[in-house]
mmCIF file of C-alpha atoms in Angstrom:
data_model
loop_
_atom_site.group_PDB
_atom_site.id
_atom_site.type_symbol
_atom_site.label_atom_id
_atom_site.label_comp_id
_atom_site.label_asym_id
_atom_site.label_seq_id
_atom_site.Cartn_x
_atom_site.Cartn_y
_atom_site.Cartn_z
ATOM 1 C CA GLN A 105 -111.859 50.013 58.058
ATOM 2 C CA VAL A 106 -114.906 49.976 60.328
ATOM 3 C CA GLN A 107 -114.703 52.525 63.137
ATOM 4 C CA LEU A 108 -117.102 53.302 65.969
ATOM 5 C CA GLN A 109 -117.069 56.398 68.174
ATOM 6 C CA GLU A 110 -119.149 56.964 71.294
ATOM 7 C CA SER A 111 -120.247 60.452 72.288
ATOM 8 C CA GLY A 112 -122.343 61.993 75.035
ATOM 9 C CA PRO A 113 -122.168 63.646 78.457
ATOM 10 C CA GLY A 114 -119.483 62.368 80.797
ATOM 11 C CA LEU A 115 -121.457 63.340 83.879
ATOM 12 C CA VAL A 116 -125.101 62.557 84.584
ATOM 13 C CA LYS A 117 -127.074 63.329 87.740
ATOM 14 C CA PRO A 118 -128.786 60.554 89.718
ATOM 15 C CA SER A 119 -132.356 59.795 88.582
ATOM 16 C CA GLU A 120 -131.736 61.410 85.175
ATOM 17 C CA THR A 121 -131.365 59.729 81.789
ATOM 18 C CA LEU A 122 -127.995 58.764 80.323
ATOM 19 C CA SER A 123 -127.864 59.316 76.561
ATOM 20 C CA LEU A 124 -125.044 58.159 74.289
ATOM 21 C CA THR A 125 -124.601 57.963 70.537
ATOM 22 C CA CYS A 126 -122.338 55.686 68.520
ATOM 23 C CA ALA A 127 -121.248 57.036 65.129
ATOM 24 C CA VAL A 128 -120.196 54.365 62.646
ATOM 25 C CA SER A 129 -117.784 54.971 59.769
ATOM 26 C CA GLY A 130 -116.414 52.629 57.147
ATOM 27 C CA TYR A 131 -119.636 50.623 57.012
ATOM 28 C CA SER A 132 -123.262 51.468 56.324
ATOM 29 C CA ILE A 133 -125.539 50.376 59.179
ATOM 30 C CA SER A 134 -128.409 49.934 56.720
ATOM 31 C CA SER A 135 -126.398 47.195 54.949
ATOM 32 C CA GLY A 136 -126.971 44.834 57.854
ATOM 33 C CA TYR A 137 -125.377 43.466 61.029
ATOM 34 C CA TYR A 138 -126.399 43.836 64.633
ATOM 35 C CA TRP A 139 -124.979 46.576 66.849
ATOM 36 C CA GLY A 140 -124.651 46.714 70.607
ATOM 37 C CA TRP A 141 -123.801 48.513 73.812
ATOM 38 C CA ILE A 142 -121.587 47.033 76.523
ATOM 39 C CA ARG A 143 -120.457 48.684 79.759
ATOM 40 C CA GLN A 144 -117.666 48.161 82.262
ATOM 41 C CA PRO A 145 -117.735 49.678 85.758
ATOM 42 C CA PRO A 146 -114.306 50.868 86.932
ATOM 43 C CA GLY A 147 -112.125 47.893 87.830
ATOM 44 C CA LYS A 148 -114.856 45.366 86.987
ATOM 45 C CA GLY A 149 -115.926 43.092 84.152
ATOM 46 C CA LEU A 150 -118.019 43.557 81.016
ATOM 47 C CA GLU A 151 -121.818 43.716 80.982
ATOM 48 C CA TRP A 152 -123.929 43.571 77.820
ATOM 49 C CA ILE A 153 -126.645 46.238 77.835
ATOM 50 C CA GLY A 154 -128.480 45.517 74.605
ATOM 51 C CA SER A 155 -128.322 45.203 70.834
ATOM 52 C CA ILE A 156 -130.211 46.402 67.777
ATOM 53 C CA TYR A 157 -130.524 45.136 64.220
ATOM 54 C CA HIS A 158 -130.314 47.595 61.342
ATOM 55 C CA SER A 159 -134.064 47.154 60.825
ATOM 56 C CA GLY A 160 -134.725 48.325 64.391
ATOM 57 C CA SER A 161 -135.336 45.015 66.203
ATOM 58 C CA THR A 162 -133.985 45.267 69.738
ATOM 59 C CA TYR A 163 -132.655 42.842 72.358
ATOM 60 C CA TYR A 164 -132.026 43.901 75.946
ATOM 61 C CA ASN A 165 -130.306 42.541 79.032
ATOM 62 C CA PRO A 166 -133.228 41.439 81.268
ATOM 63 C CA SER A 167 -131.606 43.091 84.285
ATOM 64 C CA LEU A 168 -131.682 46.506 82.549
ATOM 65 C CA LYS A 169 -134.629 46.095 80.190
ATOM 66 C CA SER A 170 -137.026 48.337 82.108
ATOM 67 C CA ARG A 171 -134.629 51.294 81.854
ATOM 68 C CA VAL A 172 -132.986 50.838 78.425
ATOM 69 C CA THR A 173 -133.906 52.055 74.967
ATOM 70 C CA ILE A 174 -131.645 51.483 71.954
ATOM 71 C CA SER A 175 -132.486 53.078 68.617
ATOM 72 C CA VAL A 176 -130.886 53.357 65.186
ATOM 73 C CA ASP A 177 -130.705 56.263 62.733
ATOM 74 C CA THR A 178 -129.586 54.857 59.392
ATOM 75 C CA SER A 179 -129.655 58.320 57.763
ATOM 76 C CA LYS A 180 -126.916 59.448 60.158
ATOM 77 C CA ASN A 181 -125.254 56.010 60.297
ATOM 78 C CA GLN A 182 -125.454 55.917 64.057
ATOM 79 C CA PHE A 183 -127.247 54.198 66.901
ATOM 80 C CA SER A 184 -128.069 55.413 70.389
ATOM 81 C CA LEU A 185 -128.508 54.330 73.983
ATOM 82 C CA LYS A 186 -130.810 55.791 76.608
ATOM 83 C CA LEU A 187 -130.662 54.533 80.187
ATOM 84 C CA SER A 188 -133.197 56.084 82.531
ATOM 85 C CA SER A 189 -133.279 56.587 86.311
ATOM 86 C CA VAL A 190 -129.523 56.224 86.667
ATOM 87 C CA THR A 191 -127.741 55.683 89.971
ATOM 88 C CA ALA A 192 -124.091 55.547 90.987
ATOM 89 C CA ALA A 193 -124.131 51.856 90.028
ATOM 90 C CA ASP A 194 -124.463 52.932 86.385
ATOM 91 C CA THR A 195 -121.069 54.659 86.471
ATOM 92 C CA ALA A 196 -119.002 52.844 83.868
ATOM 93 C CA VAL A 197 -117.111 53.001 80.612
ATOM 94 C CA TYR A 198 -119.717 52.513 77.890
ATOM 95 C CA TYR A 199 -118.668 50.818 74.654
ATOM 96 C CA CYS A 200 -120.507 50.448 71.384
ATOM 97 C CA ALA A 201 -119.655 47.542 69.109
ATOM 98 C CA ARG A 202 -120.673 45.644 65.974
ATOM 99 C CA ALA A 203 -122.126 42.174 66.439
ATOM 100 C CA PRO A 204 -122.050 40.081 63.246
ATOM 101 C CA GLY A 205 -124.732 37.438 63.355
ATOM 102 C CA MET A 206 -125.530 38.552 66.903
ATOM 103 C CA THR A 207 -122.923 36.050 68.154
ATOM 104 C CA HIS A 208 -119.869 38.148 69.065
ATOM 105 C CA PHE A 209 -118.482 41.697 68.864
ATOM 106 C CA ASP A 210 -115.800 42.298 66.247
ATOM 107 C CA TYR A 211 -115.353 46.081 66.133
ATOM 108 C CA TRP A 212 -115.483 48.244 69.259
ATOM 109 C CA GLY A 213 -115.453 51.930 69.983
ATOM 110 C CA GLN A 214 -112.784 53.300 72.297
ATOM 111 C CA GLY A 215 -115.314 53.673 75.108
ATOM 112 C CA THR A 216 -116.564 56.675 77.019
ATOM 113 C CA LEU A 217 -116.634 57.072 80.792
ATOM 114 C CA VAL A 218 -119.968 58.144 82.206
ATOM 115 C CA THR A 219 -120.054 59.130 85.856
ATOM 116 C CA VAL A 220 -123.321 59.376 87.758
ATOM 117 C CA SER A 221 -122.997 61.981 90.465
ATOM 118 C CA SER A 222 -124.760 65.053 91.745
ATOM 119 C CA GLU B 161 -129.710 33.392 82.162
ATOM 120 C CA ILE B 162 -126.574 31.454 81.280
ATOM 121 C CA VAL B 163 -123.688 32.085 83.685
ATOM 122 C CA LEU B 164 -120.081 31.818 82.529
ATOM 123 C CA THR B 165 -117.349 30.815 84.964
ATOM 124 C CA GLN B 166 -113.688 31.410 84.106
ATOM 125 C CA SER B 167 -110.717 29.733 85.718
ATOM 126 C CA PRO B 168 -108.263 30.458 87.043
ATOM 127 C CA ALA B 169 -108.958 34.027 88.117
ATOM 128 C CA THR B 170 -105.261 34.805 87.754
ATOM 129 C CA LEU B 171 -102.583 32.951 85.819
ATOM 130 C CA SER B 172 -98.967 33.838 86.532
ATOM 131 C CA LEU B 173 -96.631 32.733 83.772
ATOM 132 C CA SER B 174 -93.358 33.666 82.098
ATOM 133 C CA PRO B 175 -92.889 34.727 78.461
ATOM 134 C CA GLY B 176 -92.564 31.668 76.260
ATOM 135 C CA GLU B 177 -94.786 29.511 78.462
ATOM 136 C CA ARG B 178 -98.113 28.006 77.402
ATOM 137 C CA ALA B 179 -101.298 29.507 78.822
ATOM 138 C CA THR B 180 -104.515 27.510 79.157
ATOM 139 C CA LEU B 181 -107.656 29.429 80.144
ATOM 140 C CA SER B 182 -110.987 27.785 80.884
ATOM 141 C CA CYS B 183 -114.553 29.002 80.433
ATOM 142 C CA ARG B 184 -117.509 26.934 81.628
ATOM 143 C CA ALA B 185 -121.165 27.680 80.891
ATOM 144 C CA SER B 186 -124.036 26.839 83.236
ATOM 145 C CA GLN B 187 -125.843 25.222 80.293
ATOM 146 C CA SER B 188 -125.027 24.461 76.697
ATOM 147 C CA VAL B 189 -124.245 27.424 74.441
ATOM 148 C CA SER B 190 -123.538 25.250 71.393
ATOM 149 C CA SER B 191 -120.517 26.906 69.745
ATOM 150 C CA TYR B 192 -121.574 30.522 70.333
ATOM 151 C CA LEU B 193 -118.537 31.292 72.467
ATOM 152 C CA ALA B 194 -116.074 34.128 71.912
ATOM 153 C CA TRP B 195 -112.858 35.207 73.612
ATOM 154 C CA TYR B 196 -111.572 38.760 74.070
ATOM 155 C CA GLN B 197 -108.322 40.290 75.266
ATOM 156 C CA GLN B 198 -108.372 43.560 77.193
ATOM 157 C CA LYS B 199 -105.425 45.697 78.212
ATOM 158 C CA PRO B 200 -105.684 48.607 80.687
ATOM 159 C CA GLY B 201 -107.387 51.646 79.222
ATOM 160 C CA GLN B 202 -108.296 49.840 75.998
ATOM 161 C CA ALA B 203 -111.447 48.371 74.544
ATOM 162 C CA PRO B 204 -111.704 44.581 74.391
ATOM 163 C CA ARG B 205 -110.222 42.965 71.289
ATOM 164 C CA LEU B 206 -111.903 39.958 69.685
ATOM 165 C CA LEU B 207 -109.576 36.939 69.541
ATOM 166 C CA ILE B 208 -111.779 33.905 68.878
ATOM 167 C CA TYR B 209 -115.407 33.546 67.774
ATOM 168 C CA ASP B 210 -117.686 30.524 67.373
ATOM 169 C CA ALA B 211 -115.419 28.699 69.845
ATOM 170 C CA SER B 212 -112.505 28.062 67.508
ATOM 171 C CA ASN B 213 -112.312 30.653 64.717
ATOM 172 C CA ARG B 214 -109.510 33.191 64.995
ATOM 173 C CA ALA B 215 -110.560 36.756 64.282
ATOM 174 C CA THR B 216 -108.884 38.749 61.534
ATOM 175 C CA GLY B 217 -105.277 39.590 62.327
ATOM 176 C CA ILE B 218 -105.021 37.396 65.420
ATOM 177 C CA PRO B 219 -101.726 35.471 65.644
ATOM 178 C CA ALA B 220 -101.751 31.697 65.290
ATOM 179 C CA ARG B 221 -100.466 31.251 68.850
ATOM 180 C CA PHE B 222 -104.047 31.917 69.995
ATOM 181 C CA SER B 223 -106.418 28.982 69.624
ATOM 182 C CA GLY B 224 -109.852 28.121 70.952
ATOM 183 C CA SER B 225 -111.581 24.805 71.472
ATOM 184 C CA GLY B 226 -114.663 23.275 73.034
ATOM 185 C CA SER B 227 -118.410 23.068 72.596
ATOM 186 C CA GLY B 228 -121.493 22.779 74.749
ATOM 187 C CA THR B 229 -120.453 23.910 78.224
ATOM 188 C CA ASP B 230 -116.643 23.640 78.337
ATOM 189 C CA PHE B 231 -114.298 25.858 76.375
ATOM 190 C CA THR B 232 -110.571 26.576 76.361
ATOM 191 C CA LEU B 233 -108.397 29.405 75.105
ATOM 192 C CA THR B 234 -104.778 28.402 74.584
ATOM 193 C CA ILE B 235 -101.860 30.721 74.000
ATOM 194 C CA SER B 236 -99.105 28.419 72.796
ATOM 195 C CA SER B 237 -96.138 30.602 73.727
ATOM 196 C CA LEU B 238 -96.703 33.843 75.622
ATOM 197 C CA GLU B 239 -95.335 37.027 74.107
ATOM 198 C CA PRO B 240 -94.790 40.129 76.294
ATOM 199 C CA GLU B 241 -97.843 41.804 74.730
ATOM 200 C CA ASP B 242 -100.122 38.892 75.736
ATOM 201 C CA PHE B 243 -100.192 39.780 79.424
ATOM 202 C CA ALA B 244 -103.723 41.098 79.840
ATOM 203 C CA VAL B 245 -107.228 40.153 80.990
ATOM 204 C CA TYR B 246 -109.163 37.628 78.923
ATOM 205 C CA TYR B 247 -112.961 37.380 78.845
ATOM 206 C CA CYS B 248 -115.206 34.733 77.377
ATOM 207 C CA GLN B 249 -118.679 35.646 76.073
ATOM 208 C CA GLN B 250 -121.669 33.583 75.008
ATOM 209 C CA ARG B 251 -124.896 34.222 73.158
ATOM 210 C CA SER B 252 -127.970 32.151 73.840
ATOM 211 C CA ASN B 253 -131.659 32.960 73.325
ATOM 212 C CA TRP B 254 -130.589 36.272 71.773
ATOM 213 C CA LEU B 255 -128.917 37.377 74.999
ATOM 214 C CA PHE B 256 -125.213 37.884 75.677
ATOM 215 C CA THR B 257 -123.283 37.276 78.876
ATOM 216 C CA PHE B 258 -119.593 37.658 79.677
ATOM 217 C CA GLY B 259 -117.431 35.708 82.051
ATOM 218 C CA PRO B 260 -115.659 37.454 84.964
ATOM 219 C CA GLY B 261 -112.264 37.299 83.263
ATOM 220 C CA THR B 262 -108.862 35.683 83.736
ATOM 221 C CA LYS B 263 -105.863 37.907 84.327
ATOM 222 C CA VAL B 264 -102.645 36.628 82.796
ATOM 223 C CA ASP B 265 -99.749 38.328 84.519
ATOM 224 C CA ILE B 266 -95.992 38.033 84.445
ATOM 225 C CA LYS B 267 -94.476 35.583 86.911
#
């Protein structure tokens, strides 16, 4: 059974960089598939942040592209998100997910709430 | 960027009734359209992918149809556990967008 688990600080100060990691179990990232990050501000809808292929090719939401970096570490079977210059508008539950064929998301992590506040 | 519009915003129905949810894209997305169910405090759950394919373990009462710009999610007979928010999602030009969601609540 494929499982994903997000980890990282739950509180980040404005203007700093948000860093999260998604650990994958039950499937080897190096075997293929795309992987992605999605966020959901409290009480609002879903927003795709970006995706990465196991080879390292990346795809980003144009509205966030200047601040986002997604990377993969196949040796640790995990991938990561960095979002720079955060503001209160970046407060959200952040999910990681698997994206077969880069068309949909079939397995999701439970999500982690990140609050941006001083 | 392709914009997805979902209607209605809220659907109030009783258990056993049929639910019909609509998702419209601002331009053609071919069949790259997925549907998700989300309950409070939970991650979204994939229901339908490529417009009409049920995901693993999804009951047959959930069905998807459509292509191009107009898509429909149908729940043939609502069970108590089906009351939730439903999102559509598309992929075009290697970019994803989600619709704003339809809340299905108990009448």
